[in-house]
PDB file of C-alpha atoms in Angstrom:
ATOM      1  CA  MET A  27       1.792 -23.652 -28.079  1.00  0.00           C
ATOM      2  CA  THR A  28       4.606 -21.454 -29.330  1.00  0.00           C
ATOM      3  CA  ASP A  29       5.845 -18.088 -28.157  1.00  0.00           C
ATOM      4  CA  ALA A  30       4.727 -16.603 -31.481  1.00  0.00           C
ATOM      5  CA  LEU A  31       1.079 -17.481 -30.731  1.00  0.00           C
ATOM      6  CA  ALA A  32       1.358 -15.999 -27.251  1.00  0.00           C
ATOM      7  CA  GLU A  33       2.957 -12.816 -28.605  1.00  0.00           C
ATOM      8  CA  ASP A  34       0.252 -12.480 -31.257  1.00  0.00           C
ATOM      9  CA  SER A  35      -2.462 -12.902 -28.619  1.00  0.00           C
ATOM     10  CA  VAL A  36      -0.886 -10.330 -26.313  1.00  0.00           C
ATOM     11  CA  ARG A  37      -0.467  -7.894 -29.207  1.00  0.00           C
ATOM     12  CA  ARG A  38      -4.121  -8.267 -30.273  1.00  0.00           C
ATOM     13  CA  LEU A  39      -5.393  -7.751 -26.720  1.00  0.00           C
ATOM     14  CA  ALA A  40      -3.006  -4.993 -25.635  1.00  0.00           C
ATOM     15  CA  PHE A  41      -3.221  -2.736 -28.693  1.00  0.00           C
ATOM     16  CA  THR A  42      -6.083  -1.281 -30.687  1.00  0.00           C
ATOM     17  CA  THR A  43      -6.462   1.295 -33.454  1.00  0.00           C
ATOM     18  CA  ASN A  44      -8.025   4.700 -32.905  1.00  0.00           C
ATOM     19  CA  ALA A  45     -10.276   6.688 -35.281  1.00  0.00           C
ATOM     20  CA  ALA A  46      -7.238   8.010 -37.156  1.00  0.00           C
ATOM     21  CA  GLY A  47      -5.998   4.477 -37.754  1.00  0.00           C
ATOM     22  CA  ALA A  48      -3.003   4.732 -35.432  1.00  0.00           C
ATOM     23  CA  ARG A  49      -2.110   1.872 -33.138  1.00  0.00           C
ATOM     24  CA  VAL A  50      -2.691   2.811 -29.481  1.00  0.00           C
ATOM     25  CA  LEU A  51      -2.542   1.002 -26.174  1.00  0.00           C
ATOM     26  CA  ALA A  52      -5.822  -0.571 -25.111  1.00  0.00           C
ATOM     27  CA  PRO A  53      -6.883  -0.660 -21.445  1.00  0.00           C
ATOM     28  CA  GLU A  54      -5.837  -4.315 -21.386  1.00  0.00           C
ATOM     29  CA  GLY A  55      -2.319  -3.173 -22.286  1.00  0.00           C
ATOM     30  CA  LEU A  56      -1.967  -1.976 -18.705  1.00  0.00           C
ATOM     31  CA  TYR A  57      -2.548  -5.455 -17.316  1.00  0.00           C
ATOM     32  CA  GLY A  58       0.197  -7.232 -15.443  1.00  0.00           C
ATOM     33  CA  ARG A  59       1.467 -10.658 -16.384  1.00  0.00           C
ATOM     34  CA  ARG A  60      -0.951 -12.653 -14.222  1.00  0.00           C
ATOM     35  CA  LYS A  61      -4.002 -10.690 -15.348  1.00  0.00           C
ATOM     36  CA  MET A  62      -2.923 -10.865 -18.996  1.00  0.00           C
ATOM     37  CA  LEU A  63      -2.406 -14.637 -18.682  1.00  0.00           C
ATOM     38  CA  ALA A  64      -5.933 -15.043 -17.265  1.00  0.00           C
ATOM     39  CA  LEU A  65      -7.395 -12.912 -20.071  1.00  0.00           C
ATOM     40  CA  ILE A  66      -5.540 -14.866 -22.782  1.00  0.00           C
ATOM     41  CA  ARG A  67      -6.610 -18.204 -21.302  1.00  0.00           C
ATOM     42  CA  ARG A  68     -10.214 -16.990 -21.068  1.00  0.00           C
ATOM     43  CA  THR A  69     -10.500 -15.458 -24.560  1.00  0.00           C
ATOM     44  CA  ARG A  70      -7.872 -16.801 -26.963  1.00  0.00           C
ATOM     45  CA  LEU A  71      -5.551 -19.629 -25.862  1.00  0.00           C
ATOM     46  CA  PRO A  72      -6.798 -21.861 -23.032  1.00  0.00           C
ATOM     47  CA  GLY A  73      -3.437 -23.659 -22.843  1.00  0.00           C
ATOM     48  CA  ALA A  74      -1.227 -20.559 -22.661  1.00  0.00           C
ATOM     49  CA  GLY A  75       1.648 -20.765 -20.226  1.00  0.00           C
ATOM     50  CA  PHE A  76       2.875 -18.082 -17.842  1.00  0.00           C
ATOM     51  CA  GLY A  77       6.400 -18.063 -19.253  1.00  0.00           C
ATOM     52  CA  ALA A  78       5.202 -17.590 -22.828  1.00  0.00           C
ATOM     53  CA  VAL A  79       2.973 -14.648 -21.843  1.00  0.00           C
ATOM     54  CA  GLU A  80       5.773 -13.130 -19.786  1.00  0.00           C
ATOM     55  CA  ARG A  81       8.241 -13.360 -22.691  1.00  0.00           C
ATOM     56  CA  ALA A  82       5.651 -11.937 -25.103  1.00  0.00           C
ATOM     57  CA  MET A  83       4.947  -8.954 -22.845  1.00  0.00           C
ATOM     58  CA  ARG A  84       8.660  -8.321 -22.384  1.00  0.00           C
ATOM     59  CA  SER A  85       9.310  -8.419 -26.139  1.00  0.00           C
ATOM     60  CA  LEU A  86       6.435  -5.973 -26.754  1.00  0.00           C
ATOM     61  CA  GLY A  87       7.675  -3.655 -24.012  1.00  0.00           C
ATOM     62  CA  LEU A  88       4.550  -4.063 -21.891  1.00  0.00           C
ATOM     63  CA  ASN A  89       4.574  -3.895 -18.141  1.00  0.00           C
ATOM     64  CA  GLY A  90       1.583  -3.830 -15.865  1.00  0.00           C
ATOM     65  CA  VAL A  91       0.639  -0.724 -13.942  1.00  0.00           C
ATOM     66  CA  VAL A  92       1.899  -0.947 -10.386  1.00  0.00           C
ATOM     67  CA  ARG A  93      -0.238   0.647  -7.763  1.00  0.00           C
ATOM     68  CA  GLY A  94       2.159   2.509  -5.524  1.00  0.00           C
ATOM     69  CA  ARG A  95       2.162   1.821  -1.833  1.00  0.00           C
ATOM     70  CA  ARG A  96       1.434   4.811   0.329  1.00  0.00           C
ATOM     71  CA  PRO A  97       4.111   5.695   2.829  1.00  0.00           C
ATOM     72  CA  ARG A  98       3.372   4.818   6.385  1.00  0.00           C
ATOM     73  CA  THR A  99       3.065   8.181   8.082  1.00  0.00           C
ATOM     74  CA  ALA A 100       3.146   7.355  11.762  1.00  0.00           C
ATOM     75  CA  ILE A 101       4.881   4.440  13.397  1.00  0.00           C
ATOM     76  CA  PRO A 102       4.245   4.804  17.113  1.00  0.00           C
ATOM     77  CA  ASN A 103       6.940   3.691  19.476  1.00  0.00           C
ATOM     78  CA  PRO A 104       5.301   2.103  22.537  1.00  0.00           C
ATOM     79  CA  GLY A 105       8.375   2.946  24.611  1.00  0.00           C
ATOM     80  CA  ASP A 106       7.977   6.700  24.094  1.00  0.00           C
ATOM     81  CA  ALA A 107       5.921   8.653  26.598  1.00  0.00           C
ATOM     82  CA  ARG A 108       3.230  10.833  25.028  1.00  0.00           C
ATOM     83  CA  ALA A 109       3.224  14.488  25.932  1.00  0.00           C
ATOM     84  CA  PRO A 110       0.048  15.714  27.657  1.00  0.00           C
ATOM     85  CA  ASP A 111      -2.581  17.474  25.560  1.00  0.00           C
ATOM     86  CA  LEU A 112      -2.079  21.066  26.702  1.00  0.00           C
ATOM     87  CA  LEU A 113      -4.826  22.317  24.372  1.00  0.00           C
ATOM     88  CA  ASP A 114      -7.449  19.883  25.657  1.00  0.00           C
ATOM     89  CA  ARG A 115      -8.599  19.580  22.021  1.00  0.00           C
ATOM     90  CA  ASP A 116      -9.551  23.303  21.958  1.00  0.00           C
ATOM     91  CA  PHE A 117      -8.119  24.671  18.721  1.00  0.00           C
ATOM     92  CA  THR A 118      -9.328  28.241  19.124  1.00  0.00           C
ATOM     93  CA  ALA A 119      -7.265  31.171  20.355  1.00  0.00           C
ATOM     94  CA  PRO A 120      -8.372  34.640  21.528  1.00  0.00           C
ATOM     95  CA  ALA A 121      -5.240  36.331  20.109  1.00  0.00           C
ATOM     96  CA  PRO A 122      -2.338  35.591  17.759  1.00  0.00           C
ATOM     97  CA  ASN A 123       0.791  33.755  18.937  1.00  0.00           C
ATOM     98  CA  GLN A 124      -0.995  31.816  21.687  1.00  0.00           C
ATOM     99  CA  LYS A 125      -1.671  28.446  20.051  1.00  0.00           C
ATOM    100  CA  TRP A 126       0.013  26.885  17.053  1.00  0.00           C
ATOM    101  CA  ILE A 127      -0.725  23.455  15.617  1.00  0.00           C
ATOM    102  CA  THR A 128       1.836  21.516  13.630  1.00  0.00           C
ATOM    103  CA  ASP A 129       1.466  18.494  11.410  1.00  0.00           C
ATOM    104  CA  PHE A 130       3.306  16.863   8.552  1.00  0.00           C
ATOM    105  CA  THR A 131       2.206  15.095   5.441  1.00  0.00           C
ATOM    106  CA  TYR A 132       3.646  13.570   2.279  1.00  0.00           C
ATOM    107  CA  VAL A 133       3.543  14.975  -1.219  1.00  0.00           C
ATOM    108  CA  ARG A 134       4.209  12.679  -4.159  1.00  0.00           C
ATOM    109  CA  THR A 135       6.686  14.190  -6.558  1.00  0.00           C
ATOM    110  CA  TYR A 136       7.936  12.825  -9.851  1.00  0.00           C
ATOM    111  CA  GLN A 137      10.585  10.575  -8.329  1.00  0.00           C
ATOM    112  CA  LEU A 138       9.828  10.224  -4.616  1.00  0.00           C
ATOM    113  CA  PHE A 139       7.748  11.343  -1.672  1.00  0.00           C
ATOM    114  CA  THR A 140       8.589  14.664  -0.046  1.00  0.00           C
ATOM    115  CA  CYS A 141       7.714  15.319   3.590  1.00  0.00           C
ATOM    116  CA  LEU A 142       6.019  18.627   4.305  1.00  0.00           C
ATOM    117  CA  ALA A 143       5.735  20.010   7.841  1.00  0.00           C
ATOM    118  CA  PHE A 144       3.606  23.051   8.496  1.00  0.00           C
ATOM    119  CA  ILE A 145       2.450  25.165  11.423  1.00  0.00           C
ATOM    120  CA  VAL A 146      -1.038  26.698  11.528  1.00  0.00           C
ATOM    121  CA  GLY A 147      -1.997  29.489  13.899  1.00  0.00           C
ATOM    122  CA  CYS A 148      -5.239  28.747  15.789  1.00  0.00           C
ATOM    123  CA  PHE A 149      -6.216  32.434  15.857  1.00  0.00           C
ATOM    124  CA  SER A 150      -5.883  33.216  12.141  1.00  0.00           C
ATOM    125  CA  GLN A 151      -6.336  29.631  10.836  1.00  0.00           C
ATOM    126  CA  LYS A 152      -3.477  30.377   8.421  1.00  0.00           C
ATOM    127  CA  THR A 153      -0.107  28.784   7.810  1.00  0.00           C
ATOM    128  CA  VAL A 154       2.526  30.385  10.011  1.00  0.00           C
ATOM    129  CA  SER A 155       5.483  28.462   8.621  1.00  0.00           C
ATOM    130  CA  TRP A 156       6.339  25.331   6.625  1.00  0.00           C
ATOM    131  CA  HIS A 157       9.304  23.208   5.613  1.00  0.00           C
ATOM    132  CA  ALA A 158       9.782  20.478   3.002  1.00  0.00           C
ATOM    133  CA  SER A 159      12.374  17.723   3.197  1.00  0.00           C
ATOM    134  CA  VAL A 160      13.046  14.265   1.821  1.00  0.00           C
ATOM    135  CA  LYS A 161      14.003  13.016   5.300  1.00  0.00           C
ATOM    136  CA  ARG A 162      11.693  12.362   8.239  1.00  0.00           C
ATOM    137  CA  ASP A 163      13.714  13.580  11.161  1.00  0.00           C
ATOM    138  CA  VAL A 164      13.530  16.094  13.989  1.00  0.00           C
ATOM    139  CA  GLU A 165      14.651  18.875  11.643  1.00  0.00           C
ATOM    140  CA  LEU A 166      11.458  18.380   9.636  1.00  0.00           C
ATOM    141  CA  VAL A 167       9.374  19.877  12.458  1.00  0.00           C
ATOM    142  CA  ASP A 168      12.122  21.901  14.147  1.00  0.00           C
ATOM    143  CA  VAL A 169      12.914  24.105  11.147  1.00  0.00           C
ATOM    144  CA  PRO A 170       9.389  25.518  10.636  1.00  0.00           C
ATOM    145  CA  LEU A 171       9.146  26.178  14.369  1.00  0.00           C
ATOM    146  CA  ARG A 172      12.410  28.116  14.384  1.00  0.00           C
ATOM    147  CA  MET A 173      11.379  29.939  11.221  1.00  0.00           C
ATOM    148  CA  ALA A 174       8.017  30.929  12.707  1.00  0.00           C
ATOM    149  CA  LEU A 175       9.617  32.227  15.904  1.00  0.00           C
ATOM    150  CA  TRP A 176      12.197  34.187  13.908  1.00  0.00           C
ATOM    151  CA  ARG A 177       9.507  35.577  11.612  1.00  0.00           C
ATOM    152  CA  ARG A 178       7.380  36.791  14.522  1.00  0.00           C
ATOM    153  CA  THR A 179      10.405  38.499  16.068  1.00  0.00           C
ATOM    154  CA  HIS A 180      11.425  40.010  12.711  1.00  0.00           C
ATOM    155  CA  GLU A 181       7.880  41.374  12.165  1.00  0.00           C
ATOM    156  CA  GLY A 182       7.949  43.103  15.536  1.00  0.00           C
ATOM    157  CA  SER A 183       5.590  40.787  17.413  1.00  0.00           C
ATOM    158  CA  PRO A 184       7.928  38.391  19.250  1.00  0.00           C
ATOM    159  CA  VAL A 185       6.528  35.436  21.102  1.00  0.00           C
ATOM    160  CA  GLY A 186       6.859  36.041  24.833  1.00  0.00           C
ATOM    161  CA  ARG A 187       7.899  33.565  27.493  1.00  0.00           C
ATOM    162  CA  ASP A 188       5.113  31.058  28.296  1.00  0.00           C
ATOM    163  CA  GLN A 189       2.818  32.779  25.777  1.00  0.00           C
ATOM    164  CA  LEU A 190       2.611  30.092  23.084  1.00  0.00           C
ATOM    165  CA  ILE A 191       1.502  26.452  23.121  1.00  0.00           C
ATOM    166  CA  HIS A 192       2.862  24.477  20.179  1.00  0.00           C
ATOM    167  CA  HIS A 193       0.728  21.357  19.600  1.00  0.00           C
ATOM    168  CA  SER A 194       1.353  18.276  17.486  1.00  0.00           C
ATOM    169  CA  ASP A 195      -1.211  15.499  17.329  1.00  0.00           C
ATOM    170  CA  ALA A 196       1.051  12.461  17.586  1.00  0.00           C
ATOM    171  CA  GLY A 197       4.623  13.305  16.737  1.00  0.00           C
ATOM    172  CA  SER A 198       5.824   9.844  17.609  1.00  0.00           C
ATOM    173  CA  GLN A 199       7.673   8.953  14.418  1.00  0.00           C
ATOM    174  CA  LEU A 200      11.454   8.776  14.438  1.00  0.00           C
ATOM    175  CA  GLY A 201      11.968  10.697  17.648  1.00  0.00           C
ATOM    176  CA  LEU A 202       9.695  13.578  16.719  1.00  0.00           C
ATOM    177  CA  ASN A 203       7.912  13.253  20.055  1.00  0.00           C
ATOM    178  CA  ARG A 204      10.518  15.491  21.642  1.00  0.00           C
ATOM    179  CA  SER A 205       8.678  18.466  20.156  1.00  0.00           C
ATOM    180  CA  SER A 206       5.205  17.016  20.388  1.00  0.00           C
ATOM    181  CA  GLN A 207       3.439  19.448  22.688  1.00  0.00           C
ATOM    182  CA  HIS A 208       5.047  22.037  24.825  1.00  0.00           C
ATOM    183  CA  ARG A 209       4.877  25.541  26.151  1.00  0.00           C
ATOM    184  CA  LEU A 210       7.450  27.554  24.333  1.00  0.00           C
ATOM    185  CA  PRO A 211       9.638  29.795  26.383  1.00  0.00           C
ATOM    186  CA  GLY A 212      11.004  32.761  24.467  1.00  0.00           C
ATOM    187  CA  SER A 213      13.568  30.630  22.607  1.00  0.00           C
ATOM    188  CA  ILE A 214      13.934  27.257  20.968  1.00  0.00           C
ATOM    189  CA  VAL A 215      15.996  26.007  23.917  1.00  0.00           C
ATOM    190  CA  GLY A 216      12.820  24.995  25.736  1.00  0.00           C
ATOM    191  CA  VAL A 217      11.738  22.451  23.141  1.00  0.00           C
ATOM    192  CA  ARG A 218      11.708  19.049  24.725  1.00  0.00           C
TER     193      ARG A 218
END
């Protein structure tokens, strides 16, 4: 079998013509090399070799669709001590600025994943503050907390000493457990 036969087979399977007569990519054109080889062996050339199919796909500019791996969001460190659950899983609050919940997630952008940390007030069920970053570090959760405290002070309703419980579900990734769950004194100095 020659490379020309393999390239012809790949071309016939990977491309089709639409109603207007233009050549377009068929669903099989998204196959990877192994799947394309299996399809060619099953339908056109039983003796096709992997190298010939690989060279044919490369010359036609075809590359299989790669399913992206999701980022691993939490990697617990067994050596870190977990902070106690000060909320006792009660996510309701009788007044504003008493209980805030923080979490972070990942948003896929064009080139990479961006980390997004946000704080939700238990009383209003609305976002109090948020911060986006490409790095997963302490600043990812520290910045929205500082912003929320500053914003409350700027709006004329400062958070008083021992008034607010800031809760994070796990917070064990990359040293984030230092701000996992704590009673906030009037300033950021009390974050552990």
